[in-house]
Amino acid sequence: MDTTGPEGPLSARPVLEAPDIARVLTRIAHEIVERAKGADDVVLLGIPTRGVFLARRLAAKLEEITGRPVPVGSLDITMYRDDLRLRPARVLARTEIPDDGVDGRLVVLVDDVLFSGRTIRAALDALGDIGRPRAVQLAVLVDRGHRELPIRADYVGKNLPTSLRETVKVQLTEEDGRDSVLLGERSEVAVPPDGVRGSEPASAVEQ
């Protein structure tokens, strides 16, 4: 989710600031506890990069609520992406699965922005090669719409209607030195030659 484009810098305005992000993560944590009836078998897996930081923050909030540590890890989806042939040179992130694994557990995938749904499809494929959870749920900080696959988030920090000309940039202290969500606009929509929208890497625009 770069703030620059081929035509130069992108103007952006904040739609969430640090207190807002903290507040919505607290709400999502409470919703997880309520739906999971205590979160005893919950495992959080963040999708790199910013999804991992959000998963760790959610784990800390769940521990505050329940008084028990919640397993948290990361799930690299690089080799499962359906646009890999368009950009074969990619940096692999780390997959870290908690010691007790995911079999029979409620896995909550955590990401920063839900867009076309292609990143989550890749995450489901990656998860299927690791184990067999009893159920999989999805928590995202921002849902910006424009789904291309039948994927829906179970927990959403903010629904943010956008146009395809707009970009959503999530900044987190662990990676960017500050917490914010910025909405910007490009002068034109970049569409790859094969017509697949949203084929930017996960660090740019979530699929």
CSV table of C-alpha atoms in Angstrom, one decimal:
chain,number,residue,atom,x,y,z
A,1,MET,CA,0.0,0.0,0.0
A,2,ASP,CA,2.5,2.5,-1.2
A,3,THR,CA,1.9,6.2,-0.9
A,4,THR,CA,3.6,6.8,-4.2
A,5,GLY,CA,2.6,5.8,-7.8
A,6,PRO,CA,3.9,6.1,-11.3
A,7,GLU,CA,2.5,9.7,-11.5
A,8,GLY,CA,4.2,10.8,-8.2
A,9,PRO,CA,3.1,11.1,-4.6
A,10,LEU,CA,-0.5,10.2,-3.7
A,11,SER,CA,-2.6,12.4,-1.5
A,12,ALA,CA,-4.0,10.6,1.5
A,13,ARG,CA,-6.2,11.3,4.4
A,14,PRO,CA,-6.4,9.4,7.7
A,15,VAL,CA,-9.6,7.4,8.3
A,16,LEU,CA,-8.3,5.7,11.4
A,17,GLU,CA,-5.8,6.9,14.0
A,18,ALA,CA,-4.0,5.1,16.7
A,19,PRO,CA,-6.8,5.4,19.3
A,20,ASP,CA,-9.3,4.1,16.7
A,21,ILE,CA,-7.2,1.1,15.9
A,22,ALA,CA,-6.7,0.2,19.5
A,23,ARG,CA,-10.5,0.5,20.1
A,24,VAL,CA,-11.5,-1.7,17.1
A,25,LEU,CA,-8.9,-4.3,18.1
A,26,THR,CA,-10.4,-4.4,21.6
A,27,ARG,CA,-13.9,-4.8,20.1
A,28,ILE,CA,-12.8,-7.6,17.8
A,29,ALA,CA,-11.1,-9.4,20.7
A,30,HIS,CA,-14.4,-9.3,22.6
A,31,GLU,CA,-16.3,-10.5,19.6
A,32,ILE,CA,-13.9,-13.5,19.2
A,33,VAL,CA,-14.4,-14.4,22.9
A,34,GLU,CA,-18.1,-14.2,22.5
A,35,ARG,CA,-18.4,-16.2,19.3
A,36,ALA,CA,-15.8,-18.8,20.5
A,37,LYS,CA,-17.4,-19.1,23.9
A,38,GLY,CA,-14.2,-18.3,25.8
A,39,ALA,CA,-11.5,-18.7,23.1
A,40,ASP,CA,-10.2,-21.9,24.7
A,41,ASP,CA,-9.2,-23.4,21.4
A,42,VAL,CA,-8.5,-20.3,19.3
A,43,VAL,CA,-5.3,-20.0,17.3
A,44,LEU,CA,-4.4,-16.7,15.7
A,45,LEU,CA,-2.4,-16.7,12.4
A,46,GLY,CA,-1.4,-13.4,11.0
A,47,ILE,CA,-0.7,-12.9,7.2
A,48,PRO,CA,2.6,-11.1,6.8
A,49,THR,CA,3.5,-8.5,7.2
A,50,ARG,CA,1.0,-6.3,9.1
A,51,GLY,CA,-1.4,-9.1,9.7
A,52,VAL,CA,1.2,-10.7,12.0
A,53,PHE,CA,1.5,-7.5,14.1
A,54,LEU,CA,-2.3,-7.3,14.3
A,55,ALA,CA,-2.5,-11.0,15.3
A,56,ARG,CA,0.0,-10.4,18.1
A,57,ARG,CA,-2.0,-7.4,19.4
A,58,LEU,CA,-5.2,-9.4,19.3
A,59,ALA,CA,-3.5,-12.2,21.2
A,60,ALA,CA,-2.5,-9.8,23.9
A,61,LYS,CA,-6.0,-8.4,24.2
A,62,LEU,CA,-7.5,-11.9,24.3
A,63,GLU,CA,-5.2,-12.8,27.2
A,64,GLU,CA,-6.3,-9.6,29.0
A,65,ILE,CA,-9.9,-10.7,28.6
A,66,THR,CA,-9.6,-14.4,29.3
A,67,GLY,CA,-6.6,-14.5,31.6
A,68,ARG,CA,-5.1,-17.2,29.4
A,69,PRO,CA,-2.4,-17.0,26.7
A,70,VAL,CA,-3.7,-17.4,23.1
A,71,PRO,CA,-1.4,-19.2,20.6
A,72,VAL,CA,-0.4,-16.9,17.8
A,73,GLY,CA,1.7,-17.4,14.7
A,74,SER,CA,2.2,-16.4,11.1
A,75,LEU,CA,1.2,-17.9,7.7
A,76,ASP,CA,3.2,-17.1,4.6
A,77,ILE,CA,1.1,-17.3,1.5
A,78,THR,CA,3.7,-16.2,-1.1
A,79,MET,CA,3.9,-19.5,-3.0
A,80,TYR,CA,0.1,-20.0,-3.0
A,81,ARG,CA,-0.7,-16.7,-4.7
A,82,ASP,CA,-2.6,-16.9,-8.0
A,83,ASP,CA,-0.5,-14.1,-9.5
A,84,LEU,CA,2.8,-15.7,-8.8
A,85,ARG,CA,3.5,-16.2,-12.5
A,86,LEU,CA,3.0,-12.4,-13.1
A,87,ARG,CA,5.7,-11.6,-10.5
A,88,PRO,CA,7.7,-14.7,-9.8
A,89,ALA,CA,10.5,-12.9,-7.9
A,90,ARG,CA,9.0,-12.6,-4.4
A,91,VAL,CA,10.5,-12.5,-0.9
A,92,LEU,CA,9.3,-15.3,1.3
A,93,ALA,CA,8.0,-14.5,4.7
A,94,ARG,CA,8.0,-16.8,7.7
A,95,THR,CA,5.3,-19.4,8.6
A,96,GLU,CA,5.3,-20.0,12.3
A,97,ILE,CA,2.7,-22.4,13.7
A,98,PRO,CA,2.2,-22.7,17.5
A,99,ASP,CA,3.6,-25.8,19.1
A,100,ASP,CA,0.1,-27.4,19.5
A,101,GLY,CA,-0.6,-27.0,15.8
A,102,VAL,CA,-4.0,-26.2,14.3
A,103,ASP,CA,-5.7,-29.6,14.1
A,104,GLY,CA,-9.1,-29.4,15.7
A,105,ARG,CA,-8.6,-25.8,16.7
A,106,LEU,CA,-10.5,-22.6,15.7
A,107,VAL,CA,-8.1,-20.7,13.5
A,108,VAL,CA,-8.6,-17.0,13.1
A,109,LEU,CA,-6.7,-15.6,10.1
A,110,VAL,CA,-5.7,-12.0,10.7
A,111,ASP,CA,-4.9,-9.5,7.9
A,112,ASP,CA,-4.8,-5.7,7.6
A,113,VAL,CA,-7.0,-5.0,4.5
A,114,LEU,CA,-9.6,-7.2,2.8
A,115,PHE,CA,-9.9,-6.4,-0.9
A,116,SER,CA,-10.5,-8.9,-3.7
A,117,GLY,CA,-10.2,-11.9,-1.4
A,118,ARG,CA,-7.4,-13.5,-3.3
A,119,THR,CA,-4.9,-13.2,-0.4
A,120,ILE,CA,-7.3,-15.0,1.8
A,121,ARG,CA,-7.9,-17.8,-0.8
A,122,ALA,CA,-4.2,-18.3,-0.8
A,123,ALA,CA,-4.1,-18.3,3.0
A,124,LEU,CA,-6.7,-21.1,3.1
A,125,ASP,CA,-4.7,-23.1,0.6
A,126,ALA,CA,-1.6,-22.7,2.7
A,127,LEU,CA,-3.4,-23.6,5.9
A,128,GLY,CA,-4.8,-26.7,4.3
A,129,ASP,CA,-1.2,-28.0,3.8
A,130,ILE,CA,-0.5,-27.4,7.5
A,131,GLY,CA,-3.4,-29.1,9.2
A,132,ARG,CA,-7.1,-29.5,9.6
A,133,PRO,CA,-8.7,-26.9,11.9
A,134,ARG,CA,-12.2,-27.5,13.1
A,135,ALA,CA,-13.2,-24.1,11.7
A,136,VAL,CA,-11.5,-21.1,10.1
A,137,GLN,CA,-12.5,-17.5,10.7
A,138,LEU,CA,-11.2,-14.2,9.3
A,139,ALA,CA,-10.5,-10.9,11.1
A,140,VAL,CA,-9.4,-7.8,9.2
A,141,LEU,CA,-8.7,-4.2,10.3
A,142,VAL,CA,-10.3,-2.8,7.1
A,143,ASP,CA,-12.7,-4.2,4.6
A,144,ARG,CA,-12.6,-2.0,1.5
A,145,GLY,CA,-15.0,-4.0,-0.7
A,146,HIS,CA,-14.5,-5.0,-4.4
A,147,ARG,CA,-14.5,-8.7,-3.7
A,148,GLU,CA,-13.6,-11.0,-6.6
A,149,LEU,CA,-14.1,-14.3,-4.6
A,150,PRO,CA,-16.9,-15.3,-2.3
A,151,ILE,CA,-15.0,-14.5,0.9
A,152,ARG,CA,-16.3,-12.6,3.9
A,153,ALA,CA,-14.7,-11.4,7.1
A,154,ASP,CA,-16.1,-12.6,10.4
A,155,TYR,CA,-14.6,-9.7,12.3
A,156,VAL,CA,-14.1,-6.2,10.7
A,157,GLY,CA,-12.6,-3.2,12.3
A,158,LYS,CA,-13.9,-0.8,9.8
A,159,ASN,CA,-16.0,-1.2,6.6
A,160,LEU,CA,-14.5,1.4,4.2
A,161,PRO,CA,-16.3,1.8,0.9
A,162,THR,CA,-13.7,2.7,-1.8
A,163,SER,CA,-13.4,3.1,-5.5
A,164,LEU,CA,-10.8,1.2,-7.5
A,165,ARG,CA,-9.0,4.5,-8.0
A,166,GLU,CA,-8.4,4.7,-4.3
A,167,THR,CA,-5.7,3.1,-2.2
A,168,VAL,CA,-5.8,2.0,1.4
A,169,LYS,CA,-2.6,2.2,3.4
A,170,VAL,CA,-2.3,0.7,6.9
A,171,GLN,CA,0.6,1.9,9.0
A,172,LEU,CA,1.5,0.1,12.2
A,173,THR,CA,4.1,1.1,14.8
A,174,GLU,CA,6.0,-2.2,14.5
A,175,GLU,CA,6.7,-1.6,10.8
A,176,ASP,CA,6.0,2.1,10.1
A,177,GLY,CA,6.6,3.9,13.4
A,178,ARG,CA,3.0,5.0,13.8
A,179,ASP,CA,-0.6,3.6,13.7
A,180,SER,CA,-3.0,4.9,11.1
A,181,VAL,CA,-5.1,3.9,8.1
A,182,LEU,CA,-4.8,6.3,5.1
A,183,LEU,CA,-7.1,6.6,2.2
A,184,GLY,CA,-5.5,8.0,-1.0
A,185,GLU,CA,-6.3,8.2,-4.7
A,186,ARG,CA,-4.3,7.3,-7.8
A,187,SER,CA,-4.6,9.3,-11.0
A,188,GLU,CA,-5.4,6.1,-12.8
A,189,VAL,CA,-6.1,2.5,-12.0
A,190,ALA,CA,-3.4,0.1,-12.9
A,191,VAL,CA,-4.8,-3.1,-14.5
A,192,PRO,CA,-2.3,-5.9,-15.4
A,193,PRO,CA,-2.3,-7.2,-19.0
A,194,ASP,CA,-4.4,-10.3,-18.1
A,195,GLY,CA,-7.1,-8.0,-16.6
A,196,VAL,CA,-6.8,-9.3,-13.1
A,197,ARG,CA,-7.3,-6.5,-10.7
A,198,GLY,CA,-5.6,-6.2,-7.3
A,199,SER,CA,-2.5,-8.2,-8.3
A,200,GLU,CA,-0.2,-6.0,-6.3
A,201,PRO,CA,1.9,-7.7,-3.6
A,202,ALA,CA,0.3,-8.1,-0.2
A,203,SER,CA,2.5,-5.3,1.1
A,204,ALA,CA,0.8,-2.9,-1.3
A,205,VAL,CA,-2.8,-3.8,-1.8
A,206,GLU,CA,-4.5,-6.7,-0.1
A,207,GLN,CA,-6.2,-9.2,-2.4
